[in-house]
XYZ file of C-alpha atoms in Angstrom:
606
model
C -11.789 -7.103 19.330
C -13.373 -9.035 16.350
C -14.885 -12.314 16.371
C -11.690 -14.195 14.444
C -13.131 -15.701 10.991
C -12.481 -19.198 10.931
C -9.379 -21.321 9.369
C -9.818 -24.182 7.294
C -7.213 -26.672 6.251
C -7.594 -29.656 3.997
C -11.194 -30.262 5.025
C -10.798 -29.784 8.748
C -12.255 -26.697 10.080
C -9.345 -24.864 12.789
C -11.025 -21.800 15.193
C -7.641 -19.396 14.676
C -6.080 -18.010 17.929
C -5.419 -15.107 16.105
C -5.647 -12.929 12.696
C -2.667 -11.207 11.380
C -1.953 -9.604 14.228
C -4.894 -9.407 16.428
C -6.171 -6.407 17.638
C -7.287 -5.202 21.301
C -4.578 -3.161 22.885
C -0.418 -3.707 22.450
C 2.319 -2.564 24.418
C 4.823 -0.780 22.177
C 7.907 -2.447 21.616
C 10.093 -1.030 19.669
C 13.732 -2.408 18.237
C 16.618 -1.705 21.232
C 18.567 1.009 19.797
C 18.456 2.664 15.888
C 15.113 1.531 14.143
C 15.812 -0.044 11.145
C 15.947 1.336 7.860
C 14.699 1.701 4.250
C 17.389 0.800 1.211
C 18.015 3.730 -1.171
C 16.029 3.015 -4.608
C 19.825 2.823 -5.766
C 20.724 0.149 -3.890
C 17.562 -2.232 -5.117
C 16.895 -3.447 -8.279
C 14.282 -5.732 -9.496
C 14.482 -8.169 -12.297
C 12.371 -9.225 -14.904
C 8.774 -10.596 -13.572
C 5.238 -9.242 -12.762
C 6.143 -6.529 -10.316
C 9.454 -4.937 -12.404
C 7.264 -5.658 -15.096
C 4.263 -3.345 -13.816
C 6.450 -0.332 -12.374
C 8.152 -0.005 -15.691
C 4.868 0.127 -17.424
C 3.253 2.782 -14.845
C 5.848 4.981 -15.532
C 5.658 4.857 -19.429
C 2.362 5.720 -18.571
C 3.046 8.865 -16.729
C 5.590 10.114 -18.648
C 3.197 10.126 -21.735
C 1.099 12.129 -19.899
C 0.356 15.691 -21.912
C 2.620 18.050 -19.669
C -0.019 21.288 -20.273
C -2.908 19.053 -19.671
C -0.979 18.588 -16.228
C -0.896 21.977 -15.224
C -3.934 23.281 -16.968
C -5.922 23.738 -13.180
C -2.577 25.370 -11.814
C -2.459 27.931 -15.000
C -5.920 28.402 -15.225
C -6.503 29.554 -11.633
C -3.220 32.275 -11.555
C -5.185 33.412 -15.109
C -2.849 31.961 -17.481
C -3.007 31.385 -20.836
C -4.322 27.216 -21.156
C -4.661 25.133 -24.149
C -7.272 23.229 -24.802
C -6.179 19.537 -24.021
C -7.540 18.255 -20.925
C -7.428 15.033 -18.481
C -11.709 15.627 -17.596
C -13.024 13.678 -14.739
C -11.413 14.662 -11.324
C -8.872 16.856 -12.608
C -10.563 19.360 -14.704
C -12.974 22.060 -13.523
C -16.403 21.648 -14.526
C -19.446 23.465 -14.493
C -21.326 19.749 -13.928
C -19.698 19.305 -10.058
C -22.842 18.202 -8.296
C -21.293 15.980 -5.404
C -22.217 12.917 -5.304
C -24.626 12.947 -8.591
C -21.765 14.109 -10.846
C -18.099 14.176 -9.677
C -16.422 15.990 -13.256
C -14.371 18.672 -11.550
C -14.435 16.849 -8.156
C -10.504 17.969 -6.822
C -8.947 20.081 -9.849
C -5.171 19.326 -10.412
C -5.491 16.872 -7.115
C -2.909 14.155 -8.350
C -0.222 16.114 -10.020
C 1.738 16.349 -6.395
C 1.365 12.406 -7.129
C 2.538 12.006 -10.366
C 5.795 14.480 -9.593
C 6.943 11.912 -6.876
C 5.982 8.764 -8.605
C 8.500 10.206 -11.383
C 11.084 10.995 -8.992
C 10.485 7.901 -7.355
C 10.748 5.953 -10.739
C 14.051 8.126 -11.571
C 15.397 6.929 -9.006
C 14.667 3.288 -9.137
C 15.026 2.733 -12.687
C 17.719 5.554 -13.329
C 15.273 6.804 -15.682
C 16.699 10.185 -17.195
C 13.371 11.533 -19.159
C 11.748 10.981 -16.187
C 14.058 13.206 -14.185
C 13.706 15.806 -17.031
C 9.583 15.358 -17.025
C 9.634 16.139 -13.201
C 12.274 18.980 -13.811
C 9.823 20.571 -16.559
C 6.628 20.326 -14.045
C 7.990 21.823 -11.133
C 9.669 24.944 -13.406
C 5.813 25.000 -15.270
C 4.124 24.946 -11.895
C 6.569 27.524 -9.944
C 4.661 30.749 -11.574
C 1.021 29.129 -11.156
C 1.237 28.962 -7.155
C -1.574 30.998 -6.064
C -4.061 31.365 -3.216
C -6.577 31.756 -5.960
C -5.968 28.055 -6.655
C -8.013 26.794 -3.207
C -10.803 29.657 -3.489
C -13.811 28.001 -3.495
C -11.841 24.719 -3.563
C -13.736 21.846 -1.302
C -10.474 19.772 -0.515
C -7.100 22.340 0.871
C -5.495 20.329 2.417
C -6.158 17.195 0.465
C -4.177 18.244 -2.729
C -1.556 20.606 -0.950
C -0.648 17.149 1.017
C -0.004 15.809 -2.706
C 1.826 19.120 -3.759
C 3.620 18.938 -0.848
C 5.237 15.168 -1.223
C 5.595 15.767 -4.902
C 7.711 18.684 -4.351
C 9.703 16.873 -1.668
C 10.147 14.045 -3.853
C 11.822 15.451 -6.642
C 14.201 17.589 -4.226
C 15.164 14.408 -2.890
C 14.809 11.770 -5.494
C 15.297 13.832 -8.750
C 17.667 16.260 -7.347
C 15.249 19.473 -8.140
C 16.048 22.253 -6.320
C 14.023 24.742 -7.354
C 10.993 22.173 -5.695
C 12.819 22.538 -2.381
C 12.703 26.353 -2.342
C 9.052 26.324 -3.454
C 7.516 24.426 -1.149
C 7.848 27.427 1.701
C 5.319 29.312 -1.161
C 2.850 26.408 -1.978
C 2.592 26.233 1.617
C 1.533 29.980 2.175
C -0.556 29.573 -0.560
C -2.752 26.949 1.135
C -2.386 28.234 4.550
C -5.387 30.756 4.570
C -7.635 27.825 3.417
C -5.746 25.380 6.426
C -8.015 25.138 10.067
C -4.598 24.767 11.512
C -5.323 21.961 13.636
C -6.620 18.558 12.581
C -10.227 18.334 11.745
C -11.866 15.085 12.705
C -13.971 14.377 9.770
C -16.545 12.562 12.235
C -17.046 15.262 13.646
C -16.259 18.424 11.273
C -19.101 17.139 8.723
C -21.750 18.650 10.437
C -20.775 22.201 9.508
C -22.176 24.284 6.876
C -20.350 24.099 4.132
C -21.547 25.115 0.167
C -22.093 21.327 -0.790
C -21.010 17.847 0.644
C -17.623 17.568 -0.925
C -15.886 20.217 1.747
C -16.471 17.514 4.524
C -14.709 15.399 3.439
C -11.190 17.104 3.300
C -8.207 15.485 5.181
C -6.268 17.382 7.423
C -5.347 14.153 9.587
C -3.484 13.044 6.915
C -0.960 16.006 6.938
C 1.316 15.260 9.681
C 3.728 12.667 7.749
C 4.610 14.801 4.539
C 5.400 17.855 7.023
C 7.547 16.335 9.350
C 9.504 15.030 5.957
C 9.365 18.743 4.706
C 11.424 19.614 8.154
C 13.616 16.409 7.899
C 14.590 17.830 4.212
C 15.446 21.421 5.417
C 12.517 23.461 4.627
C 12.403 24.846 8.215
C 11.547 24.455 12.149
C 7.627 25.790 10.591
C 6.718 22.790 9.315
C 7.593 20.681 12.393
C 5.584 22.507 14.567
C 2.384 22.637 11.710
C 2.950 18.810 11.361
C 2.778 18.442 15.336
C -0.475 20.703 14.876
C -1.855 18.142 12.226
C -1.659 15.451 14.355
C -5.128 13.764 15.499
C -4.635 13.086 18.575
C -7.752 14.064 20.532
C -10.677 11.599 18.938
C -7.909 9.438 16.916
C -4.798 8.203 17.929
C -5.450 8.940 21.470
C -7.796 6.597 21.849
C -6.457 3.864 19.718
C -3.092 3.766 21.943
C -5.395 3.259 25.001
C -6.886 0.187 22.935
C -9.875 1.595 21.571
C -11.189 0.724 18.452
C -12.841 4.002 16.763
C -12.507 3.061 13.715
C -15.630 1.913 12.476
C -17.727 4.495 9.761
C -14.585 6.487 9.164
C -13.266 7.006 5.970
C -11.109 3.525 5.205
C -7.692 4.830 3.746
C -7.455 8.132 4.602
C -7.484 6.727 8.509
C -4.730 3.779 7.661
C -3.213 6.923 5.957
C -3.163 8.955 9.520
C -1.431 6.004 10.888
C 1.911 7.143 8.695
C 1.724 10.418 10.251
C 1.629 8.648 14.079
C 4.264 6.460 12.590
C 6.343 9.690 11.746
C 5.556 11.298 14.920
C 6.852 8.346 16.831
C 10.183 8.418 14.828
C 10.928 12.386 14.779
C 9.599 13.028 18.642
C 9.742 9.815 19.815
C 6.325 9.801 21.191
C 4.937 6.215 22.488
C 1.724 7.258 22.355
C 1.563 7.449 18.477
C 3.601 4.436 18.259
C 1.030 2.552 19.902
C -1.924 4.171 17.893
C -0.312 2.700 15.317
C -0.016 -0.778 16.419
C -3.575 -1.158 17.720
C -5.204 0.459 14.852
C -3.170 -1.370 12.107
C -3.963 -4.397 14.122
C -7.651 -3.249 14.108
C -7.656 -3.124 10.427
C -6.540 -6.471 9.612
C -9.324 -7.679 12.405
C -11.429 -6.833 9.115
C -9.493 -7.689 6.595
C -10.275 -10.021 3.330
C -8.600 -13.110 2.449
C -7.196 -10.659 0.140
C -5.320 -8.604 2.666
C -7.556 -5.953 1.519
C -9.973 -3.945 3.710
C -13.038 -1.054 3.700
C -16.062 -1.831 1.732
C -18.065 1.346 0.405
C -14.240 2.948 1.834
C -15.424 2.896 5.234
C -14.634 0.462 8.637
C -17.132 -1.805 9.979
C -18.604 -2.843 13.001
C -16.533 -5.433 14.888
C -18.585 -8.526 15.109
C -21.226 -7.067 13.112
C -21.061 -9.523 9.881
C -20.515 -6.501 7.715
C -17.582 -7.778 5.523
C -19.773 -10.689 4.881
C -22.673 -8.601 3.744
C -20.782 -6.663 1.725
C -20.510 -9.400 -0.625
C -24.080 -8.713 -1.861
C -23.755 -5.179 -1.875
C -21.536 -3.673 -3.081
C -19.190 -3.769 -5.981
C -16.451 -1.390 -4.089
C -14.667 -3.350 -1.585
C -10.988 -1.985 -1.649
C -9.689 1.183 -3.003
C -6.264 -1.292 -4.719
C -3.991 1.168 -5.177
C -4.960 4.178 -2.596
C -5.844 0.911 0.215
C -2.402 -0.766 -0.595
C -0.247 2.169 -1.160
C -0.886 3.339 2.547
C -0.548 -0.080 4.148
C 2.494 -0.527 2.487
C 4.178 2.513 4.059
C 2.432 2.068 7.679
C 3.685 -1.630 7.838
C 7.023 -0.263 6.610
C 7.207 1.896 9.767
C 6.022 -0.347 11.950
C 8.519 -3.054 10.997
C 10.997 -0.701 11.375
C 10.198 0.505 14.825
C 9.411 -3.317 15.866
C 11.513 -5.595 14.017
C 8.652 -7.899 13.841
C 7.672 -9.969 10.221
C 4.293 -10.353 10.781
C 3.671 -6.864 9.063
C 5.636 -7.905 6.142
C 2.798 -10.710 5.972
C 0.237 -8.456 5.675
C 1.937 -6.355 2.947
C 2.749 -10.021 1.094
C -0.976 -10.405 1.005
C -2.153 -7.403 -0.753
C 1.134 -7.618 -3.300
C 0.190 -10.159 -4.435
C -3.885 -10.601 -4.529
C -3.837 -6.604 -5.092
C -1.342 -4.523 -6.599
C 0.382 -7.172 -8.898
C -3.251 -7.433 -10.635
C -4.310 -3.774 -10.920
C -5.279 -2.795 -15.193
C -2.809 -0.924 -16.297
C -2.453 3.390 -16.000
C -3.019 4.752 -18.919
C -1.506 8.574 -19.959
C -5.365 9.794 -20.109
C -5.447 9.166 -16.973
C -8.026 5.971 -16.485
C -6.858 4.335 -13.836
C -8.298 1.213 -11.543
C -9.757 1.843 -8.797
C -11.904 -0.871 -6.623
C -10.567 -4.574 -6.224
C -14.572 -6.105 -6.844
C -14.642 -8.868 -3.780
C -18.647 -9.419 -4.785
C -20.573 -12.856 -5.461
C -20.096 -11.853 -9.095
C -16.916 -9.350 -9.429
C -14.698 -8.257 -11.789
C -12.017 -5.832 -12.988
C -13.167 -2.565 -14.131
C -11.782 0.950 -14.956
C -13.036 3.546 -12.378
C -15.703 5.691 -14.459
C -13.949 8.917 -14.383
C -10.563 10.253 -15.349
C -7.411 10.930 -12.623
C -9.132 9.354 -9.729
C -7.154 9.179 -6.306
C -6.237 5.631 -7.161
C -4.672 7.116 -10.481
C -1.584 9.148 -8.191
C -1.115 5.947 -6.175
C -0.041 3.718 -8.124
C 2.797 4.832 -9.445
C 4.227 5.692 -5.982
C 3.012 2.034 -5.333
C 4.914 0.527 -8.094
C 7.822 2.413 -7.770
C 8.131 1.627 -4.367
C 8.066 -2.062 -4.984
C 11.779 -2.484 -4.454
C 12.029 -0.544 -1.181
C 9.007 -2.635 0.116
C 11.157 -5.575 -0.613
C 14.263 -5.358 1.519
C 15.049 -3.607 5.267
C 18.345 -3.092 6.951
C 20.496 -2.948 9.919
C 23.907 -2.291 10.898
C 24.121 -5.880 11.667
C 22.852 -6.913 8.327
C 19.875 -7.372 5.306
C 16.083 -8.483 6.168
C 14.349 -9.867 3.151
C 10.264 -8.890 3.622
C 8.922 -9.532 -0.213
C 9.787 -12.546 -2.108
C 10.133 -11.472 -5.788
C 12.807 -11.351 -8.298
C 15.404 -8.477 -7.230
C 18.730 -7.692 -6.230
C 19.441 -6.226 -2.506
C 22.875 -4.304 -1.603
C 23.697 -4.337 2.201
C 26.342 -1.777 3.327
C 28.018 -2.482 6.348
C 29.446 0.155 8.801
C 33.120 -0.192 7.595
C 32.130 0.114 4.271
C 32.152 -3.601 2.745
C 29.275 -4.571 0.512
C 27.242 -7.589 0.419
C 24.936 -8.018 -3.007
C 21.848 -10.571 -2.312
C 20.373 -11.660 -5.717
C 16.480 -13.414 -5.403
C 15.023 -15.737 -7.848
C 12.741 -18.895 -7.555
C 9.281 -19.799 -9.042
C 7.284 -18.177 -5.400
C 4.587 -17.569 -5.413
C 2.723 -20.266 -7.869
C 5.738 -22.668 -6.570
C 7.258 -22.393 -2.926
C 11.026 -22.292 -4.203
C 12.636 -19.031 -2.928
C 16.339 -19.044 -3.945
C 19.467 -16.280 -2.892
C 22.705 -16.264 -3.968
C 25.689 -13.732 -2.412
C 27.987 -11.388 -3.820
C 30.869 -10.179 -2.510
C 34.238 -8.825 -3.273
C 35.936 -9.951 0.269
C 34.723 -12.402 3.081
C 32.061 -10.443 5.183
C 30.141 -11.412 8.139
C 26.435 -10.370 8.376
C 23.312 -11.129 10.049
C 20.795 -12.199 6.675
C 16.907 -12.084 7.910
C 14.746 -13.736 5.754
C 10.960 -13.529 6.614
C 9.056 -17.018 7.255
C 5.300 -16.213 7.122
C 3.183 -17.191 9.559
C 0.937 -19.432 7.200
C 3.626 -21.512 6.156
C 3.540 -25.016 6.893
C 5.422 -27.948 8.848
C 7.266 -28.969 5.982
C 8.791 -25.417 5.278
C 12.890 -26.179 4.922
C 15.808 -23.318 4.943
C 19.216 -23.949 3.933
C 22.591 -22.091 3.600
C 24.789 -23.972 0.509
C 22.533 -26.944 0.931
C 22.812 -27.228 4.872
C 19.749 -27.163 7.187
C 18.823 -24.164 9.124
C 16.971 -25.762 12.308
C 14.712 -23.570 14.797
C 13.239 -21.512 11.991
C 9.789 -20.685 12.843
C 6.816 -19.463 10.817
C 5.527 -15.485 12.090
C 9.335 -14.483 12.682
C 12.367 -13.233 10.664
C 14.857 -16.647 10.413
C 18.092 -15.371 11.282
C 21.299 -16.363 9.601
C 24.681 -14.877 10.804
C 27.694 -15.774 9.301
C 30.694 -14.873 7.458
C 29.514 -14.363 4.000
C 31.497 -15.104 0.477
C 30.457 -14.892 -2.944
C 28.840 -17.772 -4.605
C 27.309 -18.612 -1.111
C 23.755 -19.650 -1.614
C 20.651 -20.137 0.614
C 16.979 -21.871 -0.469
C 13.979 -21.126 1.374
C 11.517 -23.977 0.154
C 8.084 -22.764 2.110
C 5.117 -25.628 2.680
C 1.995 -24.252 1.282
C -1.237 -26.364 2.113
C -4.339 -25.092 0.921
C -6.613 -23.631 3.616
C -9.903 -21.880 3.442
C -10.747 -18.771 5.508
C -14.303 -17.762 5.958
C -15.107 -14.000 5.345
C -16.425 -13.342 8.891
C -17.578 -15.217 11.804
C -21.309 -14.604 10.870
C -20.862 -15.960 7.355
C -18.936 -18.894 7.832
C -20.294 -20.830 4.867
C -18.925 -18.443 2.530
C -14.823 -19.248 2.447
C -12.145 -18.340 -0.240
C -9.279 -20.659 -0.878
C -6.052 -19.719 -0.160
C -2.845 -21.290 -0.981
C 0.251 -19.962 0.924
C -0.395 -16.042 0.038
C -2.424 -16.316 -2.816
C -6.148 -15.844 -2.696
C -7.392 -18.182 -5.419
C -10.776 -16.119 -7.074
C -12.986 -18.606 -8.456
C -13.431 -17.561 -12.265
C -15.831 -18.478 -15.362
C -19.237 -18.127 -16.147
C -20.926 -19.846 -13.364
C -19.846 -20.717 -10.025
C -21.436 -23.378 -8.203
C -21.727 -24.314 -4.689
C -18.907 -25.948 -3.319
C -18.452 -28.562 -1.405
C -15.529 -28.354 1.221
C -13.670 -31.314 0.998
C -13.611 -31.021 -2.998
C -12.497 -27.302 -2.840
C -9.561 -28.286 -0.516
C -8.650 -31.046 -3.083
C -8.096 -28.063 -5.840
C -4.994 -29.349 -7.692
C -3.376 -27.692 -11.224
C -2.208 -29.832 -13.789
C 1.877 -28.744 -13.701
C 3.531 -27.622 -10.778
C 3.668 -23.483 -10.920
C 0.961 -23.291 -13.241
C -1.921 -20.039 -12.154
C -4.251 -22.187 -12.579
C -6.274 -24.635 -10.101
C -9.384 -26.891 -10.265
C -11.658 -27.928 -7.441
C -12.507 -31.735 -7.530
C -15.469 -33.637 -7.519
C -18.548 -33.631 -9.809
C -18.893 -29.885 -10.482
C -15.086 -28.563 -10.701
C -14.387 -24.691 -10.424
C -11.625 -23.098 -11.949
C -9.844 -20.823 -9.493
C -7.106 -18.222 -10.575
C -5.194 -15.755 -8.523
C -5.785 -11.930 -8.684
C -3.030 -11.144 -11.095
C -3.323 -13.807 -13.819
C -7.353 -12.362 -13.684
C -7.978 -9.950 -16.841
C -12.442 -9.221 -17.962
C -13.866 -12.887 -17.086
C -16.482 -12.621 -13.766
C -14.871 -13.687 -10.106
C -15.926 -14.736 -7.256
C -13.712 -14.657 -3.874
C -15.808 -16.184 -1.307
C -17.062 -19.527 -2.643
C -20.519 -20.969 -1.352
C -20.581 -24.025 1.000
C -22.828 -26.843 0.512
């Protein structure tokens, strides 16, 4: 296990028992009976703020995207007439591919699978209709282009079919496409000559011969999830056995059940990513073993996590105990693939909450919504796209330097997945995981309905407030999520009653008969506390207050003094911004209110 980075509160410095979750090995134990489950997009909507805000942008952005520029690489390979509009970078062949000196033409066509099911995704969640007709367009232009010509010569197979794949799926079951569903048996034969068919461990695999460095550093380990979900939607008894195939079980998950950390020098997000498929595994076949990969490696990761929630420096794992997240500072500008890095957390916490029950993976996911996907720059329909969170001595925010990077498919199944982040369920009732402002529709088994509407000021102010809707009386268990930062002085009430034994780490549990107009406040104490990088850098410590890391911004940043950096106050209550005290004051902002100005994360001691 890591060396746990040190806790400071208010000046006094704390040794922590534990990070998020700690890692070493843990027992599976999942929920007695059904796991829980996801809302439909349908029955979530969020209102007007940063994150509604930011999905409604991202897909304005895709949907300007030029639809022939989209499937120029698909055309071009089944010898089909192309015009001459073009996204460049990633996306586009070029005769320039020189991996790693020059990446134009690195993964032709590699994101479209990604931008089909962030449409879907956003039809469904905002009801948008020319985003239904967009995806209905793509799928009927790609249908004639599928080809085994595509992957000749192509360095990453499986990579982009895994992104064909979940796009397809996506607007079969989000958009309502049909003609997706019935291709997906032929974009899978088109791929499969190209396939191993078996997992590769890229550890392992790299030393083969291949025509340049790019082919080793495909992804078959990452197949597993999308083709258990291509059973699960009908497309045949095939892809359950391939996904069983896919699974990593061997060098990976097998020995991360047995409590093994092998994570360190692998590839960072395309091994949280692997965790989805042992997450589906564990749900479809019910196998412990990948239920407990999951656990101890997720638990692994957040061992060597930032302040930010975010993880993989240079997109690799470290060392335990080696000091390497605290080096990183100084060298290197790439410490978190944002969107890739948060979009795979998100839907590995997801399953594990839902096979455990347990909050503390909703306080991981609150981390990186808020000091990493609520800041990301903005996608734009040419296809630049953000792609490292900057956690150096002297950061900042920066478009990635070429066109349709990984990070640019991402994020808009990121954003439009917002609301589905937000909320769980039960038969027995609604568990609240994301604090933002939304509305939540619980169904019960006899068919009542119970409509939870969120507000408040969190998280620049700690006041979290839910009101009920109901047409008729309804009893239901509500679960609201107390983090396991929050302080002493953290208060919940139901119509201005106390809730007693509410603890922080845990789900608070309310069960009552609800009625509309019924209202509950969740008021969350939020010291400021300090947590050093790593245990070999402990003079180097970012302020946090509640889930916000607070990035120190301006043109200089000076040595800080503990005491004064703990006494950071902001001149109105919910304002983004805070100053350090004493004689050389900082100005500290968190990740989203950030736009060009340099940052700094971890702030010197003196």
């Amino acid at each position: 296990m890591a060396l746990n980075r040190r806790a400071i509160v208010k000046g006094a410095l704390i040794l922590s028992a534990a990070p998020l979750i700690g890692g070493g090995r843990l027992d599976a134990a999942p929920v007695r009976g059904k796991a829980l489950e996801l809302l439909d997009y349908a029955d979530v909507t969020l209102h007007d703020g940063i994150a509604r805000r930011q999905a409604r942008q991202t897909l304005d952005a895709l949907l300007a995207m030029d639809e022939d520029a989209l499937l120029r690489p698909f055309r071009a390979a089944a010898g089909m007439p192309i015009g001459s509009n073009g996204f460049g970078g990633w996306y586009d062949s070029s005769p320039d591919f020189d991996p790693p000196r020059d990446m134009h033409g690195f993964i032709p066509g590699h994101s479209m699978g990604q931008y089909l099911s962030a449409m879907a995704r956003g039809h469904a969640a905002f009801g948008d209709a020319a985003a239904k007709a967009k995806v209905d367009r793509l799928v009927a232009g790609f249908a004639p282009t599928i080809t085994p010509d595509f992957y000749r010569g192509y360095p990453l197979p499986a990579y982009t079919f895994d992104k064909i794949l979940i796009g397809l799926l996506d607007a079969w079951r989000f958009a309502g496409n049909r003609q997706a569903l019935a291709l997906v048996p032929k974009a899978t034969d088109a791929v499969t000559p190209y396939l191993p068919g078996h997992a590769l461990d890229r550890q392992i695999d790299q030393h083969r011969h291949y025509p340049n460095v790019a082919f080793n550093w495909d992804e078959t380990y990452t197949l597993a999830e999308n083709l258990y979900i291509a059973a699960e939607c009908g497309a045949g008894d095939r892809f359950h056995r391939m996904a069983q195939a896919y699974l990593l079980d061997s060098t990976y998950f097998g020995p991360l059940a047995a409590g093994r950390n092998v994570l360190p020098h692998r590839h960072a997000y395309s091994h949280m990513n692997a965790l989805a498929s042992a997450m589906k595994a564990y749900l479809v076949d019910g196998t412990a073993l990948h239920l407990a990969a999951a656990r101890n490696g997720f638990g692994f990761v957040l061992d060597q996590s930032f302040a930010t929630g975010g993880w993989g420096p240079n997109e690799a794992f470290i060392e335990p105990g080696s000091g390497g997240l605290g080096d990183s500072l100084d060298r290197t500008h790439a410490s978190f693939e944002a969107p890739c890095g948060t979009y795979g957390h998100f839907k590995v916490a997801r399953y594990l909450m839902r096979a455990t029950g347990e909050s503390h993976f909703g306080d991981s996911m609150e981390r990186l919504f808020y000091n990493a996907a609520l800041g990301l720059l903005p996608l734009k329909p040419t296809g630049e796209a953000f792609y490292y969170a900057d956690y150096n001595r002297i950061g900042a925010k920066t478009y990635f330097d070429y066109t349709c990077p990984c990070c640019s498919g991402t994020i808009g199944q990121l954003t439009a997945d917002y609301a589905i982040s937000a909320y769980l369920r039960d038969a027995s009732g609604l568990y609240v995981n994301l604090y933002t402002p939304s509305e939540a529709i619980w169904r019960s088994p006899r068919g009542q309905a119970v409509t939870l509407v969120q507000s408040g000021g969190y998280p620049l102010s700690p006041d979290i407030r839910m009101r009920i809707e109901t047409d008729r009386p309804t009893t239901m268990a509500l679960r609201v999520r107390i983090p396991a930062w929050a302080g002493p002085k953290t208060r919940l009430t139901v119509n201005e009653r106390a809730v007693s034994g509410i603890r922080p780490g845990r789900f608070a549990t309310i069960t009552r008969e609800w009625r509309s107009g019924d209202r509950v406040a969740l008021d969350i104490d939020m010291p400021l506390r300090g947590e050093a990088v790593d245990a070999q850098h402990p003079d180097r410590v970012a302020l946090m207050q509640g889930p916000l890391a607070l990035f120190a911004a301006g043109d200089r940043f000076p040595p800080q003094r503990l005491g004064d950096m703990m006494a950071a106050s902001r001149k109105t209550g919910g304002s983004p911004i805070w100053t350090s005290a004493g004689p050389d004051p900082q100005t500290f902002l968190p990740w989203f209110a950030i736009s060009g100005e340099p940052t700094r994360l971890y702030q010197e001691m003196i």
